[in-house]
Amino acid sequence: MGAKQLYMTQEENILLSQIFGAMSLREQQCYILHIGQKMSMGRIAEEIGVSKATVQKYISRAKEKVLERVS
């Protein structure tokens, strides 16, 4: 079976681009790994070579940026 395709409206695509465009590369990386891939903060820290506290900061900042743009 093939992967299920997801469709977004042009407005959703623009919003998503704005959200990720507002994040640093590390914030994007940590947010996607944690929220999208369900990876633990500890595991992300090991994978990218930073402390768990640093990963928590990246994810927290990323979540704030998401909320700023969707609320």
GROMACS .gro file of N, CA and C in nm:
model
  213
    1MET      N    1   0.084  -0.119   0.000
    1MET     CA    2   0.000   0.000   0.000
    1MET      C    3   0.088   0.125   0.000
    2GLY      N    4   0.048   0.224  -0.077
    2GLY     CA    5   0.121   0.350  -0.083
    2GLY      C    6   0.087   0.439   0.034
    3ALA      N    7   0.168   0.540   0.052
    3ALA     CA    8   0.143   0.636   0.158
    3ALA      C    9   0.020   0.719   0.125
    4LYS      N   10  -0.054   0.753   0.227
    4LYS     CA   11  -0.172   0.836   0.209
    4LYS      C   12  -0.127   0.980   0.182
    5GLN      N   13  -0.182   1.041   0.078
    5GLN     CA   14  -0.145   1.178   0.047
    5GLN      C   15  -0.231   1.275   0.125
    6LEU      N   16  -0.166   1.380   0.174
    6LEU     CA   17  -0.237   1.485   0.246
    6LEU      C   18  -0.247   1.607   0.156
    7TYR      N   19  -0.358   1.676   0.164
    7TYR     CA   20  -0.379   1.794   0.082
    7TYR      C   21  -0.398   1.915   0.172
    8MET      N   22  -0.335   2.026   0.134
    8MET     CA   23  -0.350   2.150   0.209
    8MET      C   24  -0.398   2.259   0.113
    9THR      N   25  -0.477   2.348   0.167
    9THR     CA   26  -0.517   2.463   0.087
    9THR      C   27  -0.397   2.555   0.071
   10GLN      N   28  -0.408   2.648  -0.021
   10GLN     CA   29  -0.299   2.744  -0.040
   10GLN      C   30  -0.276   2.825   0.088
   11GLU      N   31  -0.384   2.862   0.157
   11GLU     CA   32  -0.373   2.939   0.282
   11GLU      C   33  -0.302   2.857   0.389
   12GLU      N   34  -0.335   2.729   0.400
   12GLU     CA   35  -0.269   2.643   0.499
   12GLU      C   36  -0.121   2.629   0.466
   13ASN      N   37  -0.090   2.617   0.338
   13ASN     CA   38   0.049   2.604   0.295
   13ASN      C   39   0.128   2.729   0.329
   14ILE      N   40   0.068   2.845   0.305
   14ILE     CA   41   0.133   2.973   0.337
   14ILE      C   42   0.156   2.983   0.488
   15LEU      N   43   0.054   2.950   0.566
   15LEU     CA   44   0.066   2.956   0.712
   15LEU      C   45   0.176   2.864   0.762
   16LEU      N   46   0.180   2.743   0.710
   16LEU     CA   47   0.284   2.648   0.751
   16LEU      C   48   0.423   2.701   0.715
   17SER      N   49   0.435   2.760   0.598
   17SER     CA   50   0.563   2.819   0.556
   17SER      C   51   0.603   2.933   0.648
   18GLN      N   52   0.506   3.015   0.688
   18GLN     CA   53   0.534   3.126   0.779
   18GLN      C   54   0.577   3.075   0.916
   19ILE      N   55   0.510   2.972   0.964
   19ILE     CA   56   0.543   2.917   1.096
   19ILE      C   57   0.686   2.864   1.095
   20PHE      N   58   0.719   2.778   0.999
   20PHE     CA   59   0.852   2.721   0.996
   20PHE      C   60   0.958   2.825   0.958
   21GLY      N   61   0.919   2.924   0.881
   21GLY     CA   62   1.011   3.031   0.846
   21GLY      C   63   1.050   3.117   0.965
   22ALA      N   64   0.963   3.122   1.065
   22ALA     CA   65   0.991   3.200   1.186
   22ALA      C   66   1.082   3.125   1.284
   23MET      N   67   1.099   2.994   1.263
   23MET     CA   68   1.180   2.912   1.353
   23MET      C   69   1.323   2.902   1.303
   24SER      N   70   1.415   2.890   1.398
   24SER     CA   71   1.553   2.859   1.361
   24SER      C   72   1.558   2.714   1.312
   25LEU      N   73   1.666   2.678   1.247
   25LEU     CA   74   1.679   2.540   1.200
   25LEU      C   75   1.675   2.440   1.315
   26ARG      N   76   1.739   2.473   1.427
   26ARG     CA   77   1.736   2.383   1.543
   26ARG      C   78   1.595   2.372   1.601
   27GLU      N   79   1.522   2.484   1.606
   27GLU     CA   80   1.385   2.479   1.655
   27GLU      C   81   1.300   2.390   1.564
   28GLN      N   82   1.316   2.406   1.433
   28GLN     CA   83   1.243   2.321   1.339
   28GLN      C   84   1.276   2.174   1.362
   29GLN      N   85   1.405   2.146   1.370
   29GLN     CA   86   1.450   2.008   1.385
   29GLN      C   87   1.393   1.945   1.512
   30CYS      N   88   1.408   2.013   1.624
   30CYS     CA   89   1.361   1.958   1.751
   30CYS      C   90   1.209   1.946   1.754
   31TYR      N   91   1.139   2.046   1.701
   31TYR     CA   92   0.993   2.043   1.699
   31TYR      C   93   0.942   1.926   1.615
   32ILE      N   94   0.997   1.909   1.498
   32ILE     CA   95   0.953   1.800   1.410
   32ILE      C   96   0.985   1.663   1.471
   33LEU      N   97   1.104   1.648   1.527
   33LEU     CA   98   1.140   1.520   1.587
   33LEU      C   99   1.052   1.488   1.707
   34HIS      N  100   1.022   1.590   1.789
   34HIS     CA  101   0.945   1.567   1.910
   34HIS      C  102   0.795   1.553   1.882
   35ILE      N  103   0.740   1.648   1.807
   35ILE     CA  104   0.596   1.648   1.782
   35ILE      C  105   0.559   1.550   1.670
   36GLY      N  106   0.632   1.554   1.562
   36GLY     CA  107   0.599   1.473   1.446
   36GLY      C  108   0.644   1.329   1.456
   37GLN      N  109   0.766   1.309   1.508
   37GLN     CA  110   0.822   1.174   1.515
   37GLN      C  111   0.807   1.110   1.653
   38LYS      N  112   0.752   1.186   1.747
   38LYS     CA  113   0.729   1.136   1.886
   38LYS      C  114   0.859   1.093   1.955
   39MET      N  115   0.968   1.159   1.920
   39MET     CA  116   1.097   1.126   1.981
   39MET      C  117   1.109   1.200   2.115
   40SER      N  118   1.166   1.135   2.214
   40SER     CA  119   1.182   1.197   2.345
   40SER      C  120   1.287   1.309   2.338
   41MET      N  121   1.275   1.403   2.430
   41MET     CA  122   1.370   1.514   2.434
   41MET      C  123   1.511   1.463   2.463
   42GLY      N  124   1.521   1.363   2.548
   42GLY     CA  125   1.651   1.304   2.577
   42GLY      C  126   1.716   1.242   2.455
   43ARG      N  127   1.637   1.172   2.378
   43ARG     CA  128   1.689   1.109   2.256
   43ARG      C  129   1.729   1.214   2.152
   44ILE      N  130   1.649   1.318   2.139
   44ILE     CA  131   1.683   1.427   2.047
   44ILE      C  132   1.816   1.489   2.089
   45ALA      N  133   1.831   1.513   2.218
   45ALA     CA  134   1.956   1.572   2.271
   45ALA      C  135   2.076   1.486   2.233
   46GLU      N  136   2.063   1.356   2.249
   46GLU     CA  137   2.172   1.264   2.212
   46GLU      C  138   2.199   1.270   2.062
   47GLU      N  139   2.093   1.272   1.982
   47GLU     CA  140   2.107   1.270   1.836
   47GLU      C  141   2.177   1.394   1.782
   48ILE      N  142   2.145   1.511   1.839
   48ILE     CA  143   2.201   1.635   1.783
   48ILE      C  144   2.316   1.691   1.865
   49GLY      N  145   2.348   1.626   1.977
   49GLY     CA  146   2.467   1.664   2.054
   49GLY      C  147   2.453   1.788   2.139
   50VAL      N  148   2.335   1.806   2.198
   50VAL     CA  149   2.314   1.917   2.291
   50VAL      C  150   2.250   1.860   2.418
   51SER      N  151   2.235   1.945   2.519
   51SER     CA  152   2.173   1.898   2.643
   51SER      C  153   2.021   1.887   2.626
   52LYS      N  154   1.960   1.810   2.714
   52LYS     CA  155   1.815   1.796   2.712
   52LYS      C  156   1.749   1.931   2.740
   53ALA      N  157   1.808   2.010   2.829
   53ALA     CA  158   1.753   2.143   2.861
   53ALA      C  159   1.752   2.232   2.736
   54THR      N  160   1.855   2.220   2.654
   54THR     CA  161   1.862   2.299   2.531
   54THR      C  162   1.751   2.256   2.435
   55VAL      N  163   1.729   2.126   2.424
   55VAL     CA  164   1.620   2.076   2.339
   55VAL      C  165   1.487   2.128   2.390
   56GLN      N  166   1.467   2.126   2.521
   56GLN     CA  167   1.343   2.177   2.579
   56GLN      C  168   1.322   2.324   2.542
   57LYS      N  169   1.429   2.403   2.545
   57LYS     CA  170   1.420   2.545   2.508
   57LYS      C  171   1.381   2.561   2.361
   58TYR      N  172   1.444   2.483   2.273
   58TYR     CA  173   1.412   2.490   2.131
   58TYR      C  174   1.265   2.456   2.106
   59ILE      N  175   1.217   2.350   2.170
   59ILE     CA  176   1.079   2.307   2.150
   59ILE      C  177   0.982   2.411   2.207
   60SER      N  178   1.015   2.465   2.322
   60SER     CA  179   0.930   2.566   2.385
   60SER      C  180   0.919   2.690   2.295
   61ARG      N  181   1.032   2.736   2.242
   61ARG     CA  182   1.031   2.852   2.153
   61ARG      C  183   0.950   2.822   2.027
   62ALA      N  184   0.969   2.702   1.972
   62ALA     CA  185   0.897   2.664   1.850
   62ALA      C  186   0.746   2.662   1.877
   63LYS      N  187   0.704   2.606   1.990
   63LYS     CA  188   0.562   2.602   2.024
   63LYS      C  189   0.504   2.742   2.038
   64GLU      N  190   0.580   2.834   2.098
   64GLU     CA  191   0.535   2.973   2.110
   64GLU      C  192   0.513   3.035   1.972
   65LYS      N  193   0.604   3.008   1.880
   65LYS     CA  194   0.592   3.063   1.745
   65LYS      C  195   0.472   3.005   1.671
   66VAL      N  196   0.443   2.878   1.695
   66VAL     CA  197   0.324   2.817   1.635
   66VAL      C  198   0.199   2.886   1.689
   67LEU      N  199   0.192   2.900   1.820
   67LEU     CA  200   0.074   2.962   1.883
   67LEU      C  201   0.055   3.106   1.839
   68GLU      N  202   0.164   3.181   1.822
   68GLU     CA  203   0.154   3.321   1.778
   68GLU      C  204   0.086   3.330   1.642
   69ARG      N  205   0.110   3.232   1.557
   69ARG     CA  206   0.060   3.240   1.420
   69ARG      C  207  -0.075   3.173   1.398
   70VAL      N  208  -0.115   3.086   1.487
   70VAL     CA  209  -0.243   3.018   1.467
   70VAL      C  210  -0.354   3.070   1.557
   71SER      N  211  -0.320   3.157   1.651
   71SER     CA  212  -0.426   3.207   1.739
   71SER      C  213  -0.467   3.348   1.705
   0.00000   0.00000   0.00000
